[in-house]
Amino acid sequence: MSTQRLPETFPRWLLFAALLLTLLAVVGHQFIPPRVHTLLPDTNATRFIYGDSDTGGGTRVEWLDYEKNAFRCSRVADKPSHYCGFNLALSEDYISGIDIAAFDELRLVMKVNSTKPRLSIFMRNYNPAYSTPDNGDSAQYIVFNVRTEDIDPELVIGLDEFRVADWWLESHDIPRQYIKPEFTNITLIGANFGSNLPVGAHDLEIVRMQLQGPWVAAELWYRWVIGVWLVGGFGFLLIQSVYYARRAKGSERRYRWLQSRHKQLRDQADNLRDMAQRDKLTGLLNRYGLELSLDTLTRHRDMPVALLLLDIDHFKRINDRRGHNQGDKVLIHIANILNDNTRAGDLVARWGGEEFLIVACDIDASEIYTLADKIRTRIFSEECFSAEQPLSVSASVGAVQWRPDETFEQSLHRADELLYQAKGIGRNCAVTDQPATHG
């Protein structure tokens, strides 16, 4: 009985080569270099630091070297310490993050100079099942606490070592199926010195932050090998018969898809550019958007300019008593008042939290206080919410004229000092750098 030869379209050498490649694939999986995703250093990464001094705490935070992700938390003795740390944002809107579930480890190279014995490494995972866009704290808080002496030279944390913080579970009504750590939509990774920071300076520099894991899990890899053989065996003849016919048609479809995709990406880029420059809640410029606008302003600065730094009085009390949703409505209400009482050429930005900044262009020094007090009066005279639940809101304003020999930061610093004066003399007033202009 004679053996039947393979068709010419499938030569024996190709079969032997496929068998050899299969053997190499099975054995060689363990030698594949790991998948590495570097989060830091990255000069384009969105990073920020925070302390509790703005909310009455005793921990002040400052950058030592922004490019090197180095910062300092300083604790004073006469006030309590609640928190101080560093955040790396992995999402523009803190809703659409990145999926890191395929990684095994988080690797950190850090330099710590602190008497605090432990440091918290944490992540936030956004899941619509329990998270809401208007409440940043609703994203799952996943944490790993490490001794500072265990950090040098490199800290390697398995993702299975993270746990959901007890305080987060206790403060949210979370169904049982969501009480385990989730890593499918991480919007933020950070490091926090925690509460009760010892008095003095505590420095942290994050030299490198990487995610590491296999490109393909071993089980999935072997399934792929089997799948390739099954698909190859049953589909080879069919693929050969229709290949050239579909090639021409596929090229045409691909061209049309690329045209459509190019338009989508262009539209998305325009939307992202606007989102990056605007505060999502109020629609005002954010810090980044204001800085871009200031670049243009400073290059063509041939007119008098004033800076008005406004802070809502007792805003934390509003959030505590009325809730964060109502607090957001207050912020939107204030933003509308600022837009209504400024000119088209002025720049209005949400500077952070309950602070707003107005860059008023072509304004004489004698008009600065008039504008500041007009805005303050308008805010105080208009009640928020409904007639059944009225709320009077007041604001304090520090206003200065931007001198020609000053940088923006220097002028802003003077406005900030005047704002603190306004707070100190009773709030609900405007203080400027002009003589006898506060009330």
JSON list of C-alpha atoms in Angstrom, two decimals, residues 204-303:
[
{"chain": "A", "resi": 204, "resn": "LEU", "atom": "CA", "xyz": [10.88, 60.98, 49.38]},
{"chain": "A", "resi": 205, "resn": "GLU", "atom": "CA", "xyz": [12.24, 60.66, 45.84]},
{"chain": "A", "resi": 206, "resn": "ILE", "atom": "CA", "xyz": [10.68, 58.17, 43.43]},
{"chain": "A", "resi": 207, "resn": "VAL", "atom": "CA", "xyz": [13.51, 57.30, 41.06]},
{"chain": "A", "resi": 208, "resn": "ARG", "atom": "CA", "xyz": [11.70, 54.63, 39.08]},
{"chain": "A", "resi": 209, "resn": "MET", "atom": "CA", "xyz": [8.26, 53.03, 38.99]},
{"chain": "A", "resi": 210, "resn": "GLN", "atom": "CA", "xyz": [7.62, 50.03, 36.76]},
{"chain": "A", "resi": 211, "resn": "LEU", "atom": "CA", "xyz": [5.03, 47.34, 36.20]},
{"chain": "A", "resi": 212, "resn": "GLN", "atom": "CA", "xyz": [6.40, 43.92, 35.32]},
{"chain": "A", "resi": 213, "resn": "GLY", "atom": "CA", "xyz": [4.87, 40.62, 34.27]},
{"chain": "A", "resi": 214, "resn": "PRO", "atom": "CA", "xyz": [4.83, 38.00, 31.52]},
{"chain": "A", "resi": 215, "resn": "TRP", "atom": "CA", "xyz": [3.81, 39.00, 28.04]},
{"chain": "A", "resi": 216, "resn": "VAL", "atom": "CA", "xyz": [1.57, 35.95, 27.94]},
{"chain": "A", "resi": 217, "resn": "ALA", "atom": "CA", "xyz": [0.58, 33.69, 30.85]},
{"chain": "A", "resi": 218, "resn": "ALA", "atom": "CA", "xyz": [1.96, 30.14, 30.50]},
{"chain": "A", "resi": 219, "resn": "GLU", "atom": "CA", "xyz": [-1.49, 28.55, 30.38]},
{"chain": "A", "resi": 220, "resn": "LEU", "atom": "CA", "xyz": [-2.67, 30.95, 27.72]},
{"chain": "A", "resi": 221, "resn": "TRP", "atom": "CA", "xyz": [0.58, 30.49, 25.79]},
{"chain": "A", "resi": 222, "resn": "TYR", "atom": "CA", "xyz": [0.08, 26.70, 25.55]},
{"chain": "A", "resi": 223, "resn": "ARG", "atom": "CA", "xyz": [-3.53, 27.18, 24.56]},
{"chain": "A", "resi": 224, "resn": "TRP", "atom": "CA", "xyz": [-2.36, 29.44, 21.78]},
{"chain": "A", "resi": 225, "resn": "VAL", "atom": "CA", "xyz": [0.06, 26.78, 20.55]},
{"chain": "A", "resi": 226, "resn": "ILE", "atom": "CA", "xyz": [-2.73, 24.21, 20.40]},
{"chain": "A", "resi": 227, "resn": "GLY", "atom": "CA", "xyz": [-5.08, 26.73, 18.84]},
{"chain": "A", "resi": 228, "resn": "VAL", "atom": "CA", "xyz": [-2.58, 27.61, 16.15]},
{"chain": "A", "resi": 229, "resn": "TRP", "atom": "CA", "xyz": [-2.32, 23.94, 15.15]},
{"chain": "A", "resi": 230, "resn": "LEU", "atom": "CA", "xyz": [-6.09, 23.51, 15.11]},
{"chain": "A", "resi": 231, "resn": "VAL", "atom": "CA", "xyz": [-6.69, 26.64, 13.10]},
{"chain": "A", "resi": 232, "resn": "GLY", "atom": "CA", "xyz": [-3.78, 25.88, 10.80]},
{"chain": "A", "resi": 233, "resn": "GLY", "atom": "CA", "xyz": [-4.89, 22.31, 10.14]},
{"chain": "A", "resi": 234, "resn": "PHE", "atom": "CA", "xyz": [-8.54, 23.07, 9.43]},
{"chain": "A", "resi": 235, "resn": "GLY", "atom": "CA", "xyz": [-8.12, 26.45, 7.80]},
{"chain": "A", "resi": 236, "resn": "PHE", "atom": "CA", "xyz": [-5.06, 26.12, 5.59]},
{"chain": "A", "resi": 237, "resn": "LEU", "atom": "CA", "xyz": [-6.81, 24.94, 2.42]},
{"chain": "A", "resi": 238, "resn": "LEU", "atom": "CA", "xyz": [-9.62, 27.45, 2.82]},
{"chain": "A", "resi": 239, "resn": "ILE", "atom": "CA", "xyz": [-7.18, 30.32, 3.39]},
{"chain": "A", "resi": 240, "resn": "GLN", "atom": "CA", "xyz": [-5.18, 29.35, 0.29]},
{"chain": "A", "resi": 241, "resn": "SER", "atom": "CA", "xyz": [-8.27, 29.29, -1.90]},
{"chain": "A", "resi": 242, "resn": "VAL", "atom": "CA", "xyz": [-9.67, 32.68, -0.92]},
{"chain": "A", "resi": 243, "resn": "TYR", "atom": "CA", "xyz": [-6.45, 34.53, -0.08]},
{"chain": "A", "resi": 244, "resn": "TYR", "atom": "CA", "xyz": [-5.90, 36.53, -3.24]},
{"chain": "A", "resi": 245, "resn": "ALA", "atom": "CA", "xyz": [-9.58, 37.39, -3.72]},
{"chain": "A", "resi": 246, "resn": "ARG", "atom": "CA", "xyz": [-9.86, 38.74, -0.21]},
{"chain": "A", "resi": 247, "resn": "ARG", "atom": "CA", "xyz": [-6.54, 40.51, -0.40]},
{"chain": "A", "resi": 248, "resn": "ALA", "atom": "CA", "xyz": [-7.76, 43.04, -2.93]},
{"chain": "A", "resi": 249, "resn": "LYS", "atom": "CA", "xyz": [-11.07, 43.57, -1.15]},
{"chain": "A", "resi": 250, "resn": "GLY", "atom": "CA", "xyz": [-9.33, 43.75, 2.24]},
{"chain": "A", "resi": 251, "resn": "SER", "atom": "CA", "xyz": [-6.97, 46.45, 1.02]},
{"chain": "A", "resi": 252, "resn": "GLU", "atom": "CA", "xyz": [-9.90, 48.61, -0.02]},
{"chain": "A", "resi": 253, "resn": "ARG", "atom": "CA", "xyz": [-11.66, 48.10, 3.31]},
{"chain": "A", "resi": 254, "resn": "ARG", "atom": "CA", "xyz": [-8.44, 48.83, 5.14]},
{"chain": "A", "resi": 255, "resn": "TYR", "atom": "CA", "xyz": [-8.03, 52.12, 3.28]},
{"chain": "A", "resi": 256, "resn": "ARG", "atom": "CA", "xyz": [-11.56, 53.21, 4.16]},
{"chain": "A", "resi": 257, "resn": "TRP", "atom": "CA", "xyz": [-11.07, 52.16, 7.78]},
{"chain": "A", "resi": 258, "resn": "LEU", "atom": "CA", "xyz": [-7.83, 54.11, 8.00]},
{"chain": "A", "resi": 259, "resn": "GLN", "atom": "CA", "xyz": [-9.59, 57.20, 6.65]},
{"chain": "A", "resi": 260, "resn": "SER", "atom": "CA", "xyz": [-12.35, 56.83, 9.23]},
{"chain": "A", "resi": 261, "resn": "ARG", "atom": "CA", "xyz": [-9.89, 56.08, 12.01]},
{"chain": "A", "resi": 262, "resn": "HIS", "atom": "CA", "xyz": [-7.77, 59.09, 11.10]},
{"chain": "A", "resi": 263, "resn": "LYS", "atom": "CA", "xyz": [-10.81, 61.35, 11.42]},
{"chain": "A", "resi": 264, "resn": "GLN", "atom": "CA", "xyz": [-11.75, 59.76, 14.78]},
{"chain": "A", "resi": 265, "resn": "LEU", "atom": "CA", "xyz": [-8.25, 60.23, 16.14]},
{"chain": "A", "resi": 266, "resn": "ARG", "atom": "CA", "xyz": [-8.15, 63.82, 14.95]},
{"chain": "A", "resi": 267, "resn": "ASP", "atom": "CA", "xyz": [-11.50, 64.53, 16.65]},
{"chain": "A", "resi": 268, "resn": "GLN", "atom": "CA", "xyz": [-10.34, 62.77, 19.81]},
{"chain": "A", "resi": 269, "resn": "ALA", "atom": "CA", "xyz": [-7.12, 64.78, 19.83]},
{"chain": "A", "resi": 270, "resn": "ASP", "atom": "CA", "xyz": [-9.12, 68.03, 19.60]},
{"chain": "A", "resi": 271, "resn": "ASN", "atom": "CA", "xyz": [-11.40, 66.90, 22.44]},
{"chain": "A", "resi": 272, "resn": "LEU", "atom": "CA", "xyz": [-8.49, 65.79, 24.62]},
{"chain": "A", "resi": 273, "resn": "ARG", "atom": "CA", "xyz": [-6.68, 69.06, 24.00]},
{"chain": "A", "resi": 274, "resn": "ASP", "atom": "CA", "xyz": [-9.72, 70.99, 25.23]},
{"chain": "A", "resi": 275, "resn": "MET", "atom": "CA", "xyz": [-10.27, 68.61, 28.18]},
{"chain": "A", "resi": 276, "resn": "ALA", "atom": "CA", "xyz": [-6.64, 68.99, 29.23]},
{"chain": "A", "resi": 277, "resn": "GLN", "atom": "CA", "xyz": [-7.07, 72.77, 29.49]},
{"chain": "A", "resi": 278, "resn": "ARG", "atom": "CA", "xyz": [-10.48, 72.90, 31.17]},
{"chain": "A", "resi": 279, "resn": "ASP", "atom": "CA", "xyz": [-11.73, 72.05, 34.63]},
{"chain": "A", "resi": 280, "resn": "LYS", "atom": "CA", "xyz": [-14.29, 69.31, 34.11]},
{"chain": "A", "resi": 281, "resn": "LEU", "atom": "CA", "xyz": [-16.69, 70.50, 36.81]},
{"chain": "A", "resi": 282, "resn": "THR", "atom": "CA", "xyz": [-16.89, 74.25, 36.15]},
{"chain": "A", "resi": 283, "resn": "GLY", "atom": "CA", "xyz": [-15.77, 74.50, 32.53]},
{"chain": "A", "resi": 284, "resn": "LEU", "atom": "CA", "xyz": [-13.24, 77.16, 33.51]},
{"chain": "A", "resi": 285, "resn": "LEU", "atom": "CA", "xyz": [-9.59, 76.99, 32.57]},
{"chain": "A", "resi": 286, "resn": "ASN", "atom": "CA", "xyz": [-7.50, 74.74, 34.79]},
{"chain": "A", "resi": 287, "resn": "ARG", "atom": "CA", "xyz": [-3.93, 75.51, 35.81]},
{"chain": "A", "resi": 288, "resn": "TYR", "atom": "CA", "xyz": [-2.51, 74.01, 32.65]},
{"chain": "A", "resi": 289, "resn": "GLY", "atom": "CA", "xyz": [-4.94, 75.91, 30.43]},
{"chain": "A", "resi": 290, "resn": "LEU", "atom": "CA", "xyz": [-4.23, 79.17, 32.23]},
{"chain": "A", "resi": 291, "resn": "GLU", "atom": "CA", "xyz": [-0.47, 78.68, 31.91]},
{"chain": "A", "resi": 292, "resn": "LEU", "atom": "CA", "xyz": [-0.85, 78.17, 28.14]},
{"chain": "A", "resi": 293, "resn": "SER", "atom": "CA", "xyz": [-2.94, 81.34, 27.88]},
{"chain": "A", "resi": 294, "resn": "LEU", "atom": "CA", "xyz": [-0.42, 83.24, 30.00]},
{"chain": "A", "resi": 295, "resn": "ASP", "atom": "CA", "xyz": [2.36, 82.28, 27.58]},
{"chain": "A", "resi": 296, "resn": "THR", "atom": "CA", "xyz": [0.54, 84.19, 24.85]},
{"chain": "A", "resi": 297, "resn": "LEU", "atom": "CA", "xyz": [-0.33, 87.06, 27.20]},
{"chain": "A", "resi": 298, "resn": "THR", "atom": "CA", "xyz": [3.23, 87.59, 28.44]},
{"chain": "A", "resi": 299, "resn": "ARG", "atom": "CA", "xyz": [4.61, 87.65, 24.88]},
{"chain": "A", "resi": 300, "resn": "HIS", "atom": "CA", "xyz": [2.23, 90.49, 23.97]},
{"chain": "A", "resi": 301, "resn": "ARG", "atom": "CA", "xyz": [1.93, 92.21, 27.32]},
{"chain": "A", "resi": 302, "resn": "ASP", "atom": "CA", "xyz": [1.55, 95.91, 26.50]},
{"chain": "A", "resi": 303, "resn": "MET", "atom": "CA", "xyz": [-1.36, 96.70, 28.83]}
]
